PDB file of C-alpha atoms in Angstrom:
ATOM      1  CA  UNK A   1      19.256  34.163 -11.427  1.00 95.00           C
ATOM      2  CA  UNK A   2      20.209  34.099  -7.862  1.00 98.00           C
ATOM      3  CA  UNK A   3      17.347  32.100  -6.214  1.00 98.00           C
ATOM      4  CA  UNK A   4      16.565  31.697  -2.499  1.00 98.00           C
ATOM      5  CA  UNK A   5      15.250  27.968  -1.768  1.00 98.00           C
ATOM      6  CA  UNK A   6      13.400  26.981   1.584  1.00 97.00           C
ATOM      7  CA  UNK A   7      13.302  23.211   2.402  1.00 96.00           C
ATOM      8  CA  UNK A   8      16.529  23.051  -0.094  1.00 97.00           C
ATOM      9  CA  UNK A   9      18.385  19.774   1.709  1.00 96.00           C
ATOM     10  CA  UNK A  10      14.486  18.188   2.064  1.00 95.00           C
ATOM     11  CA  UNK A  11      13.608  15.214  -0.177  1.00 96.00           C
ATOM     12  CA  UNK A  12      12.230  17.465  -3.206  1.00 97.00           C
ATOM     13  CA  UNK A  13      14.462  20.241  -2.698  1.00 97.00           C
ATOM     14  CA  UNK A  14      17.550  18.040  -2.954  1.00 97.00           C
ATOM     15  CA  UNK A  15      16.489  17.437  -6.831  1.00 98.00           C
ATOM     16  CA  UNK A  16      15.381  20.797  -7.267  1.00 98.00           C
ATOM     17  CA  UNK A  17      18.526  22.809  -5.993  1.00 98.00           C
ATOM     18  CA  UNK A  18      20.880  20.430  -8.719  1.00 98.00           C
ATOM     19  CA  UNK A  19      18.308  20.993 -10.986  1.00 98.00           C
ATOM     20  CA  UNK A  20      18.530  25.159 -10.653  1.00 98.00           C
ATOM     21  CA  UNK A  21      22.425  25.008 -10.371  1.00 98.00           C
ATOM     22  CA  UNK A  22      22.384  22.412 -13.639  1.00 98.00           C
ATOM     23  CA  UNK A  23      20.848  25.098 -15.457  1.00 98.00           C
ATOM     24  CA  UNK A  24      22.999  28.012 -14.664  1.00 98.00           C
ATOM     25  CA  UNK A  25      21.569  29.586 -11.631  1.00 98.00           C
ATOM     26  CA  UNK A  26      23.017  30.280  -8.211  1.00 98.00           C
ATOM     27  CA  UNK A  27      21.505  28.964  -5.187  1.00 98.00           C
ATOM     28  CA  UNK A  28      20.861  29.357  -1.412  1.00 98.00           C
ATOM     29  CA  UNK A  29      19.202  27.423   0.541  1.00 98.00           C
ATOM     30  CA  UNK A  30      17.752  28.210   3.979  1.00 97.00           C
ATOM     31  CA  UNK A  31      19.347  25.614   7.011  1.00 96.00           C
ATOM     32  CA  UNK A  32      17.979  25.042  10.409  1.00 93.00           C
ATOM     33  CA  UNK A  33      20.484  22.565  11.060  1.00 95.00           C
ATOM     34  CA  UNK A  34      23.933  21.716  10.382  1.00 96.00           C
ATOM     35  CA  UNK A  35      22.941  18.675   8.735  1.00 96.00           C
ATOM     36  CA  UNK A  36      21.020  20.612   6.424  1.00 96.00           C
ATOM     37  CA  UNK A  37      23.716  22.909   5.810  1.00 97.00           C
ATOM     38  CA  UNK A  38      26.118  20.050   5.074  1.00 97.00           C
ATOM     39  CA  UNK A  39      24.164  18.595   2.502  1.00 97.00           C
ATOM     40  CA  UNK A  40      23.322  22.084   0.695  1.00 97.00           C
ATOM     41  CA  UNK A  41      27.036  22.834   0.308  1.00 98.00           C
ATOM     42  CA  UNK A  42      27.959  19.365  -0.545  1.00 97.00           C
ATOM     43  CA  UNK A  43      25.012  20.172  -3.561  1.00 97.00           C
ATOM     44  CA  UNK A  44      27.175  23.389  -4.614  1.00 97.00           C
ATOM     45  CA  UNK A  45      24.500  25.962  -3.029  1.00 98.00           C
ATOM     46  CA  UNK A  46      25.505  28.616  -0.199  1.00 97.00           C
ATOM     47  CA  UNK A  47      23.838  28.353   3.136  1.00 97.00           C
ATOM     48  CA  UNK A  48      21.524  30.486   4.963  1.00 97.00           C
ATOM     49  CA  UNK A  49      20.848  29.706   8.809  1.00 96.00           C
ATOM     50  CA  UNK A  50      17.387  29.501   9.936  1.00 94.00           C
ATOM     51  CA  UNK A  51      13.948  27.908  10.286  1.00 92.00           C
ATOM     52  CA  UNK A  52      10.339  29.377   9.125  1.00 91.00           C
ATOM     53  CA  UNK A  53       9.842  30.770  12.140  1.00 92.00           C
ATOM     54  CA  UNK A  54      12.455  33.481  11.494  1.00 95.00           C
ATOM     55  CA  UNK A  55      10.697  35.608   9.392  1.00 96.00           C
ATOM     56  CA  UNK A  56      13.610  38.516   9.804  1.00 96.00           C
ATOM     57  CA  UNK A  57      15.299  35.822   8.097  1.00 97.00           C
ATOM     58  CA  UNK A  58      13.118  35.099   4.652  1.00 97.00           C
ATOM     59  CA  UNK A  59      12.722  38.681   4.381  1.00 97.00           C
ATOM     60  CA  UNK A  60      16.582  38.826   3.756  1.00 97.00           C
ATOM     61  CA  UNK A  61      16.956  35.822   1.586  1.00 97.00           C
ATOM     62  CA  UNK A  62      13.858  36.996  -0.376  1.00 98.00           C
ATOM     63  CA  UNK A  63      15.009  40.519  -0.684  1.00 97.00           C
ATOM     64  CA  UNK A  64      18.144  39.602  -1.998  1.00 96.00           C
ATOM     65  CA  UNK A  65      17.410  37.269  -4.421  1.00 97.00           C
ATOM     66  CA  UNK A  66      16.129  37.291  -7.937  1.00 98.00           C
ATOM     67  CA  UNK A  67      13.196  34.069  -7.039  1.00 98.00           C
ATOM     68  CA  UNK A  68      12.210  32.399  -4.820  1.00 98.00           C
ATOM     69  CA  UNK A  69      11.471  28.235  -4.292  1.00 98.00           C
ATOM     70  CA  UNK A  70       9.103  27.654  -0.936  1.00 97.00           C
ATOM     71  CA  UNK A  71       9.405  24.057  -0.245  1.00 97.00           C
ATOM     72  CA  UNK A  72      10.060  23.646   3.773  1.00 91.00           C
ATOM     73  CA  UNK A  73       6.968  22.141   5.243  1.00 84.00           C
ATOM     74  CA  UNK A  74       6.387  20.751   8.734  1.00 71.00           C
ATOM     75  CA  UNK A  75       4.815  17.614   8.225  1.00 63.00           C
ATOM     76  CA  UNK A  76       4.004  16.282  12.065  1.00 64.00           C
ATOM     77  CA  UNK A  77       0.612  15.499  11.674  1.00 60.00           C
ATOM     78  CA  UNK A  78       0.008  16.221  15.235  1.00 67.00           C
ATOM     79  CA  UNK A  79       0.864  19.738  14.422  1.00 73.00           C
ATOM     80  CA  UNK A  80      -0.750  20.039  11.114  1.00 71.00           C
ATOM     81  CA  UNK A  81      -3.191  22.882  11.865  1.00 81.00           C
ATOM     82  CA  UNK A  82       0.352  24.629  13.417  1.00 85.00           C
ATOM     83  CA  UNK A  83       2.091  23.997  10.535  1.00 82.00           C
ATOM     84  CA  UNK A  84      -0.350  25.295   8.005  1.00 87.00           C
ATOM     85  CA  UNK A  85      -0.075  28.972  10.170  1.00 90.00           C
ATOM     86  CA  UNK A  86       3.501  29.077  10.072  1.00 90.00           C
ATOM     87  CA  UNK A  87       3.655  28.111   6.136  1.00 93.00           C
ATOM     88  CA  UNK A  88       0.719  31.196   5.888  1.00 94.00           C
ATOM     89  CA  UNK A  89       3.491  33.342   7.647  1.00 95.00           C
ATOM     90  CA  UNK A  90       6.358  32.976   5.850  1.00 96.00           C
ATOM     91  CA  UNK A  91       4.725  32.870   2.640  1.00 96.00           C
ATOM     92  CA  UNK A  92       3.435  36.037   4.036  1.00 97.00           C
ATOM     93  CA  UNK A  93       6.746  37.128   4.483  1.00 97.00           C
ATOM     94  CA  UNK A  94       8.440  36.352   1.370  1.00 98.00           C
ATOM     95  CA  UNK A  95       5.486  37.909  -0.169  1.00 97.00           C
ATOM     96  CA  UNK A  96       6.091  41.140   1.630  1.00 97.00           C
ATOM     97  CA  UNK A  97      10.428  41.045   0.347  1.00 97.00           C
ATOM     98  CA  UNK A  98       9.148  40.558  -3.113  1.00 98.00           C
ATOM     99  CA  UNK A  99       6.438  43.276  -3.620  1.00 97.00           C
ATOM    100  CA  UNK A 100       6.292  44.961  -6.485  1.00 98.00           C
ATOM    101  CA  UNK A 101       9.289  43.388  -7.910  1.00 98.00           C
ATOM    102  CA  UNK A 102       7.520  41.054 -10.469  1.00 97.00           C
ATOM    103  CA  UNK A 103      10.211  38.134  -9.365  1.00 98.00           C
ATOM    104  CA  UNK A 104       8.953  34.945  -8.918  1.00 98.00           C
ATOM    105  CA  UNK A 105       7.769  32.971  -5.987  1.00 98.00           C
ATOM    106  CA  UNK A 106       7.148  29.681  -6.586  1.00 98.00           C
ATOM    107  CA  UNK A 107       5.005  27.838  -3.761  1.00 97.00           C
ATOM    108  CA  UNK A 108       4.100  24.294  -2.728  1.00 95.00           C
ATOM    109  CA  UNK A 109       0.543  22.349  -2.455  1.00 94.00           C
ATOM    110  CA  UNK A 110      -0.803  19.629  -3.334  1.00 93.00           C
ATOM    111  CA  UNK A 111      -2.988  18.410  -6.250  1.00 96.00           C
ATOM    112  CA  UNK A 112      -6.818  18.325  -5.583  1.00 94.00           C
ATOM    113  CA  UNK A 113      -9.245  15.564  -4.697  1.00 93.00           C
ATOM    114  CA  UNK A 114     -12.263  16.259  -7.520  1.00 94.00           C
ATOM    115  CA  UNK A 115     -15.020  13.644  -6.808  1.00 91.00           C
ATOM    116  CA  UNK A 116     -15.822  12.189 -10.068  1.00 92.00           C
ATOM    117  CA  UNK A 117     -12.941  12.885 -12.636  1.00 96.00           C
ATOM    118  CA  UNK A 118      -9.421  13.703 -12.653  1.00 97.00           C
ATOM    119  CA  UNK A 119      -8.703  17.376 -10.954  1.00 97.00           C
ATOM    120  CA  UNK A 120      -6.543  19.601 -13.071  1.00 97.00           C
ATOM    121  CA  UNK A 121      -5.247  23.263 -12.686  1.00 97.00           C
ATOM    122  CA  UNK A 122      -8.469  24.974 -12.913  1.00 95.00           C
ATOM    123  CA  UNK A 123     -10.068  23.328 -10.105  1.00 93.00           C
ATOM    124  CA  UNK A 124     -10.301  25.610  -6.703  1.00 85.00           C
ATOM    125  CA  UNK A 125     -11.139  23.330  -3.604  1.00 79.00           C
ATOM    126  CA  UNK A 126     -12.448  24.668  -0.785  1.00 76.00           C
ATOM    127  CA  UNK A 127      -9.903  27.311   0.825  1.00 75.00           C
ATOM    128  CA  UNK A 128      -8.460  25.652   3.477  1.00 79.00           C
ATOM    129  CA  UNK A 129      -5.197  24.180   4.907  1.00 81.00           C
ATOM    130  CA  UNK A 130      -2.561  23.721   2.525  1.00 84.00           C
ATOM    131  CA  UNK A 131      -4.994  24.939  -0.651  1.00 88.00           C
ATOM    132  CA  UNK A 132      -5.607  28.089   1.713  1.00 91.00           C
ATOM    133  CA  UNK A 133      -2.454  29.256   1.489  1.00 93.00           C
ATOM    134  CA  UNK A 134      -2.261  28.248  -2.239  1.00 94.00           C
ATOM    135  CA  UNK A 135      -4.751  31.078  -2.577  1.00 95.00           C
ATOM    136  CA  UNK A 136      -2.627  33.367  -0.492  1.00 95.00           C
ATOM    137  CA  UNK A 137       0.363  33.015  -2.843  1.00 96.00           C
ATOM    138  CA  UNK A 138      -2.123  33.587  -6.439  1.00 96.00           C
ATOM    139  CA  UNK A 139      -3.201  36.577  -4.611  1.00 96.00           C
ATOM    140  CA  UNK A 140       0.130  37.951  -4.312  1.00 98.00           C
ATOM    141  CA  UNK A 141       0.455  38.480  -8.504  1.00 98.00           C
ATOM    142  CA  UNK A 142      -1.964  41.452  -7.117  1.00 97.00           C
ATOM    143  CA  UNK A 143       0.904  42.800  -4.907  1.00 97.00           C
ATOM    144  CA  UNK A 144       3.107  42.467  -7.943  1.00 98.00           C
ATOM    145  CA  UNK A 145       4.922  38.968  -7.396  1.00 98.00           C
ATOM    146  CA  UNK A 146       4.943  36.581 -10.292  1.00 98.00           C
ATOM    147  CA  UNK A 147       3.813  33.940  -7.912  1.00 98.00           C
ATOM    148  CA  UNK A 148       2.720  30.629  -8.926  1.00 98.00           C
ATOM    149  CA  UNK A 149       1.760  27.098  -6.957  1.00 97.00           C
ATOM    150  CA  UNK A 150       3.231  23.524  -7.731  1.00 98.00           C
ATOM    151  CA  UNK A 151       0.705  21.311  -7.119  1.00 97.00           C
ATOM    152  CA  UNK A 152       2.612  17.785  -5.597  1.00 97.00           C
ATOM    153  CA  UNK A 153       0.947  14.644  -6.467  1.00 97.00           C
ATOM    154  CA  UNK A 154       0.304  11.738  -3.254  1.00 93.00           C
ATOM    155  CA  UNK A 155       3.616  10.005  -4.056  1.00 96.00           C
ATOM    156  CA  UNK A 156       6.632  12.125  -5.341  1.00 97.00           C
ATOM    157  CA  UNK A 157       9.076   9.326  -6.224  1.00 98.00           C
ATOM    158  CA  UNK A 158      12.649   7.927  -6.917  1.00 97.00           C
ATOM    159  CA  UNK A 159      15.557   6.457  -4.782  1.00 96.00           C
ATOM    160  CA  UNK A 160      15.853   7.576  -1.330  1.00 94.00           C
ATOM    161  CA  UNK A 161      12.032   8.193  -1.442  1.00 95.00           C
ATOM    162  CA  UNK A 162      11.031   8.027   2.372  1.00 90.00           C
ATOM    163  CA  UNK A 163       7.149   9.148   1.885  1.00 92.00           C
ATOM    164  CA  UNK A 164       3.970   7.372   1.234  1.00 95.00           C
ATOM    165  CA  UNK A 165       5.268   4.227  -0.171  1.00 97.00           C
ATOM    166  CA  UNK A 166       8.018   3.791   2.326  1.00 96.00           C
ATOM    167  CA  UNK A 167       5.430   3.291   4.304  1.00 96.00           C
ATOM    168  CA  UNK A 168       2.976   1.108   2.723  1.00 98.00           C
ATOM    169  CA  UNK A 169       6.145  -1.110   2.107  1.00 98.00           C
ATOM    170  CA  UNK A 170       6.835  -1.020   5.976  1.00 97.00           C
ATOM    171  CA  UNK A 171       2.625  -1.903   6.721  1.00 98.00           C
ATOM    172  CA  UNK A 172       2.982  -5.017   4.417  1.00 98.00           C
ATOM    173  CA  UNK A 173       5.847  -6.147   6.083  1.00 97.00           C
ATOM    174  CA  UNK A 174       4.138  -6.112   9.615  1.00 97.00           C
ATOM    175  CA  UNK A 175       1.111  -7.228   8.416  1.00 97.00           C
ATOM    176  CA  UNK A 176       2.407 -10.167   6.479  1.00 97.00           C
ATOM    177  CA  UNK A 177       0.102  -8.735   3.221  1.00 98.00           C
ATOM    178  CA  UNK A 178       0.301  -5.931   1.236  1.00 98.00           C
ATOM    179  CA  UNK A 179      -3.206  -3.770   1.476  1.00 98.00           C
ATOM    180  CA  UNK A 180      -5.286  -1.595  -0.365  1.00 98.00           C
ATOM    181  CA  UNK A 181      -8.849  -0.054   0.764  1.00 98.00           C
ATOM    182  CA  UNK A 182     -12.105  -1.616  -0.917  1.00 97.00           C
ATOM    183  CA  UNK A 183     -11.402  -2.634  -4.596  1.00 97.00           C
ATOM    184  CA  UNK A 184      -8.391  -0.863  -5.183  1.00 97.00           C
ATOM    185  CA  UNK A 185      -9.481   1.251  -7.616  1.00 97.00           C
ATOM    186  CA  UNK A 186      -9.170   4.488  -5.961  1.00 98.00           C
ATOM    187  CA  UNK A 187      -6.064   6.346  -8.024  1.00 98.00           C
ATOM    188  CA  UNK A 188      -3.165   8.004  -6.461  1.00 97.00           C
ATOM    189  CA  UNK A 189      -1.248  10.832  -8.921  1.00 98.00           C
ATOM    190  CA  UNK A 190       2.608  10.200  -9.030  1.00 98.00           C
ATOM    191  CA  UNK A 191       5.707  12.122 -10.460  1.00 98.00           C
ATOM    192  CA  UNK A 192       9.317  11.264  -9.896  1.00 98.00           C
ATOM    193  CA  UNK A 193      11.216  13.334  -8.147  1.00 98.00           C
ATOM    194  CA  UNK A 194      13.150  14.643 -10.823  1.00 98.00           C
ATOM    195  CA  UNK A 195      10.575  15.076 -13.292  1.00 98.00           C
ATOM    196  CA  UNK A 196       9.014  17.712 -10.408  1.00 98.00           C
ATOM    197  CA  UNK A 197      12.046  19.069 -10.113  1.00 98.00           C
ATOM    198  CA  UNK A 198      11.993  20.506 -13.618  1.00 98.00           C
ATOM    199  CA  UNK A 199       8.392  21.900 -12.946  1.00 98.00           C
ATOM    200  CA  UNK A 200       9.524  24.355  -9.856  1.00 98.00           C
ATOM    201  CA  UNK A 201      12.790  25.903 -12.306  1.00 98.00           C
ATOM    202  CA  UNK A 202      10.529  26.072 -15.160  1.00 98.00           C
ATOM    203  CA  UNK A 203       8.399  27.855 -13.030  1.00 98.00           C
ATOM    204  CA  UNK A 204      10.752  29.982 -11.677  1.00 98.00           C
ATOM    205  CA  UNK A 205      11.645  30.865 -15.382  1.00 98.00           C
ATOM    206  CA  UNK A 206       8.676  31.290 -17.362  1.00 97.00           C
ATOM    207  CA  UNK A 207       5.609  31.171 -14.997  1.00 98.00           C
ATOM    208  CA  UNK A 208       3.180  34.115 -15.827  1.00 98.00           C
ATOM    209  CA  UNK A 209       2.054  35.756 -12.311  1.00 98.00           C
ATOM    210  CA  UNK A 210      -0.648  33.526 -10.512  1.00 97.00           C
ATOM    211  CA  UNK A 211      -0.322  30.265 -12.428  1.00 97.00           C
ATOM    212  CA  UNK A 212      -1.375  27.320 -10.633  1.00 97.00           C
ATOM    213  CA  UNK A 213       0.630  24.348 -11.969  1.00 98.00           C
ATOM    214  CA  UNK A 214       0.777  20.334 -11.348  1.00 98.00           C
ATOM    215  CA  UNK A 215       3.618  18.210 -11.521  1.00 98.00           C
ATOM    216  CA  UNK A 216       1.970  15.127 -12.045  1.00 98.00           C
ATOM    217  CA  UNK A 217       3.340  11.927 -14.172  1.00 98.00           C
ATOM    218  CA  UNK A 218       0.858   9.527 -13.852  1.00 98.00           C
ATOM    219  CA  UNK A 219      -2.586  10.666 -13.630  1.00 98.00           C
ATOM    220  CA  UNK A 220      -3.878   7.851 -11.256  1.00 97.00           C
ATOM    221  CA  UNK A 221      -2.406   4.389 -10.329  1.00 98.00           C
ATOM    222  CA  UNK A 222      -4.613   2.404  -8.695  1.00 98.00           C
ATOM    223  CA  UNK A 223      -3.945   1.579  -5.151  1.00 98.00           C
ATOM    224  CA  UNK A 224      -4.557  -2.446  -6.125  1.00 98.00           C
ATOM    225  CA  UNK A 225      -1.625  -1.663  -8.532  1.00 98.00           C
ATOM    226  CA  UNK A 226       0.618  -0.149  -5.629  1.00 98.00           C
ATOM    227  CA  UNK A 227      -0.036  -3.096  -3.361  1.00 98.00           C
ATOM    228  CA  UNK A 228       0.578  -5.992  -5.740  1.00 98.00           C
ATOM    229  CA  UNK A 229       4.432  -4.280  -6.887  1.00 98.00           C
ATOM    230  CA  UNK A 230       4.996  -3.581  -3.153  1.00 98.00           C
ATOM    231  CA  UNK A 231       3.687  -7.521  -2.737  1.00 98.00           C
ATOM    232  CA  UNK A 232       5.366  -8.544  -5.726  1.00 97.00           C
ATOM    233  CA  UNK A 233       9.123  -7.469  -4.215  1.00 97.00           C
ATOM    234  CA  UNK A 234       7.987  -8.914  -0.408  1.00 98.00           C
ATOM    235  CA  UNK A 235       7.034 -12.068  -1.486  1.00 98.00           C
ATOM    236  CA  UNK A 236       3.401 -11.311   0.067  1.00 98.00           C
ATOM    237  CA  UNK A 237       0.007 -11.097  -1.108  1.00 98.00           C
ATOM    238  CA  UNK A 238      -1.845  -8.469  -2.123  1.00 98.00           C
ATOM    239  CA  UNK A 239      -5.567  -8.210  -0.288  1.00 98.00           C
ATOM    240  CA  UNK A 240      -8.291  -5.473   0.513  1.00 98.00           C
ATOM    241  CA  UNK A 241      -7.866  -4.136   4.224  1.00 97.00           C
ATOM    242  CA  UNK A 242      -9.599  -1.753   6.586  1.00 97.00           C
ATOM    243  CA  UNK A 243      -8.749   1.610   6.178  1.00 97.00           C
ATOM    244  CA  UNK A 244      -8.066   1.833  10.048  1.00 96.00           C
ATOM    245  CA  UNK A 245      -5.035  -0.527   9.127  1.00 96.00           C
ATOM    246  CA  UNK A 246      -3.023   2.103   7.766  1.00 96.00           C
ATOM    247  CA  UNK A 247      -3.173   4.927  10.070  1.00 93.00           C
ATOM    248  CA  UNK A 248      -3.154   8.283   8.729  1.00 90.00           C
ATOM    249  CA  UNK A 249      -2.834   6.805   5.280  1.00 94.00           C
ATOM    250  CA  UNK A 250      -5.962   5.002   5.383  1.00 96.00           C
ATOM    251  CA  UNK A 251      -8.168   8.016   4.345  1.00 94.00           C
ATOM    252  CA  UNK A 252      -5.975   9.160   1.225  1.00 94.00           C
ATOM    253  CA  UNK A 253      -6.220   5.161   0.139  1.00 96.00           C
ATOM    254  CA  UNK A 254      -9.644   5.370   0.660  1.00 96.00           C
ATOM    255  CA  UNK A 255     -10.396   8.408  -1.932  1.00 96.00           C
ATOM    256  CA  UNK A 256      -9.640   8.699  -5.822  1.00 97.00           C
ATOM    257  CA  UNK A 257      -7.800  11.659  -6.055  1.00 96.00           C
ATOM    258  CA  UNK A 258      -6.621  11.525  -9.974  1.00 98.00           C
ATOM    259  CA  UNK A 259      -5.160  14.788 -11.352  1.00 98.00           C
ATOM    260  CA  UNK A 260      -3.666  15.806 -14.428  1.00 98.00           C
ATOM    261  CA  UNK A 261      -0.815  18.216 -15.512  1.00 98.00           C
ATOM    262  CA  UNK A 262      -1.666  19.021 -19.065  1.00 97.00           C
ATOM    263  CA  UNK A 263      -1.951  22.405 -18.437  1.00 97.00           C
ATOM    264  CA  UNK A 264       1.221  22.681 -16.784  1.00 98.00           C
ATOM    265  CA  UNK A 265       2.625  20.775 -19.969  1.00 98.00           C
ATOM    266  CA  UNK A 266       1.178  23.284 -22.499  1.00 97.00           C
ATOM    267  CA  UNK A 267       2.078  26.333 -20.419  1.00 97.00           C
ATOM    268  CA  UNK A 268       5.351  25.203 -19.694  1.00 98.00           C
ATOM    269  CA  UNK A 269       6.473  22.986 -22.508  1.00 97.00           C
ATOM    270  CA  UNK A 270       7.031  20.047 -19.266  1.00 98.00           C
ATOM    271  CA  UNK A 271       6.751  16.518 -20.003  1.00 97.00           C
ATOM    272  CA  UNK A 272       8.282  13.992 -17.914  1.00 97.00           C
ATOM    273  CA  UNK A 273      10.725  11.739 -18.717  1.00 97.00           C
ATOM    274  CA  UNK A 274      11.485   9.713 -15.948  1.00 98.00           C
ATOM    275  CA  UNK A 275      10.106   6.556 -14.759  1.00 98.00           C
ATOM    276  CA  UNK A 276       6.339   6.130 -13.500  1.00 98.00           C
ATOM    277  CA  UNK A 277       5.762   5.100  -9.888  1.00 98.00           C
ATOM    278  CA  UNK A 278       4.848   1.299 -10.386  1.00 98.00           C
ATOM    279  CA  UNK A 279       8.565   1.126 -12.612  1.00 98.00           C
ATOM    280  CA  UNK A 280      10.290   2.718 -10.418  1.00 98.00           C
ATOM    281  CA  UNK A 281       9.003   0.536  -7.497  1.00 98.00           C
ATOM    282  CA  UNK A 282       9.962  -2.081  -9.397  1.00 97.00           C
ATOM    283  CA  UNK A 283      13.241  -1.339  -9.372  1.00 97.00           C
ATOM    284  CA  UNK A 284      14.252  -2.410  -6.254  1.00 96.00           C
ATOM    285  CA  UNK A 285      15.455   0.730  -4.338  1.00 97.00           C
ATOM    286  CA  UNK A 286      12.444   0.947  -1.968  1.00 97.00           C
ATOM    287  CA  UNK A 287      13.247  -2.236  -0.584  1.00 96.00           C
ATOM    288  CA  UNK A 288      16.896  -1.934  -0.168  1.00 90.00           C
TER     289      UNK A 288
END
């Protein structure tokens, strides 16, 4: 298939246009900058010029292509509400170049916060931000798009990883300890980076029309867990802190948020096969 990948030179979409190419398909990959466009040609993909807000633009690159892989996000937090309308746009968009096709259009979220247990597929939180415009892309199977929604754990891992841990690592250096809120027992869901990777082509392949999917590895890690291999590699200790400590990150430390993926797994035949997030942070890269 020829597929048409938004957010192709960003941390996820530089595993998931190798992956597509590695099994046969051809890829471009939508550029703002030339940066970007360096590093999607150096992956083997062809380049198309332009940003989100050029909807003129995913119209084309949706129209002529056989799939689609949404995965450019704005993540300033300053901007989120901003960003959510523009992602509501151009799914909008792509949406509108793939009606009544039946190709697929496979979309990003994140996994649910389920008070209580461990969220899987099934679960529908409240429709808003980012699980907002999940619903928008189910609803397009209506329209005749075989659209379906990776779910993204809290940390998406592997070397060059510049996320959530990155930053824990860089608050326990500062602080001279490496935190976690209240016992440590709330649970953050995990996947390396490759391992999600395979999720959004298998997807792309066999997804039936409004699946919602997670690419999750680990189920939960506790945050205690996270803070003692971060402390571990700094030569710091590992303590409870105020949530106010870690900025933004103090309210996802401060919830359990476990999910599952065997859904995903059954539907897609998926397992992952690369290392969980407390082995790979024990590898060393992060601190490199």
């Amino acid at each position: 298939m020829r597929i048409f990948v938004t957010g192709a030179s960003g941390w996820v979409g530089s595993a998931v246009v190798p992956e597509l190419i590695g099994a046969g398909h051809q890829v471009t990959g939508l550029a703002r900058t030339d940066s970007s466009a360096a590093t999607i040609t150096a992956m083997g993909a062809e380049v198309v010029r332009g940003s989100l807000d050029d909807l003129d633009v995913l119209r084309a690159g949706a129209a002529g292509s056989d799939g689609v892989v949404h995965l450019a996000f704005g993540h300033d937090f300053s901007r989120f509400d901003a960003s959510i309308a523009g992602d509501a746009q151009a799914i909008e968009a792509l949406g509108d170049a793939l009606e009544n096709t039946g190709k697929p259009l496979v979309v990003t979220a994140g996994t649910p916060a389920i008070p209580g247990r461990v969220a899987t597929e099934r679960d529908r939180p409240p429709a808003e931000g980012r699980a907002a415009n999940a619903e928008l892309t189910l609803g397009l199977a209506r329209r005749g798009v075989r659209s379906s929604v990776v779910g993204l754990p809290r940390s998406v891992h592997g070397e060059g990883d510049h996320g959530f841990i990155g930053r824990l690592i860089d608050i326990a250096r500062e602080a001279g300890v490496s935190g976690y809120v209240g016992d440590g027992s709330n649970r953050w869901p995990a996947v390396h980076v490759k391992d999600a990777a395979r999720v959004y082509r298998l997807a792309l392949e066999q997804a039936p029309a409004g699946s919602m999917l997670h690419a999750v590895g680990d189920e939960g890690v506790p945050t205690r867990d996270i803070a003692e291999a971060i402390g571990r590699h700094l030569n710091l200790p590992a303590a409870s802190a105020p949530a106010e400590n870690f900025g933004f990150l103090g309210g996802l430390l401060s919830i359990d948020q476990p999910a599952s993926a065997d859904v995903t797994r059954e539907l897609l035949g998926w397992q992952p096969v690369e290392p969980g997030l407390i082995e790979d942070i024990d590898k060393g890269h992060y601190f490199r």
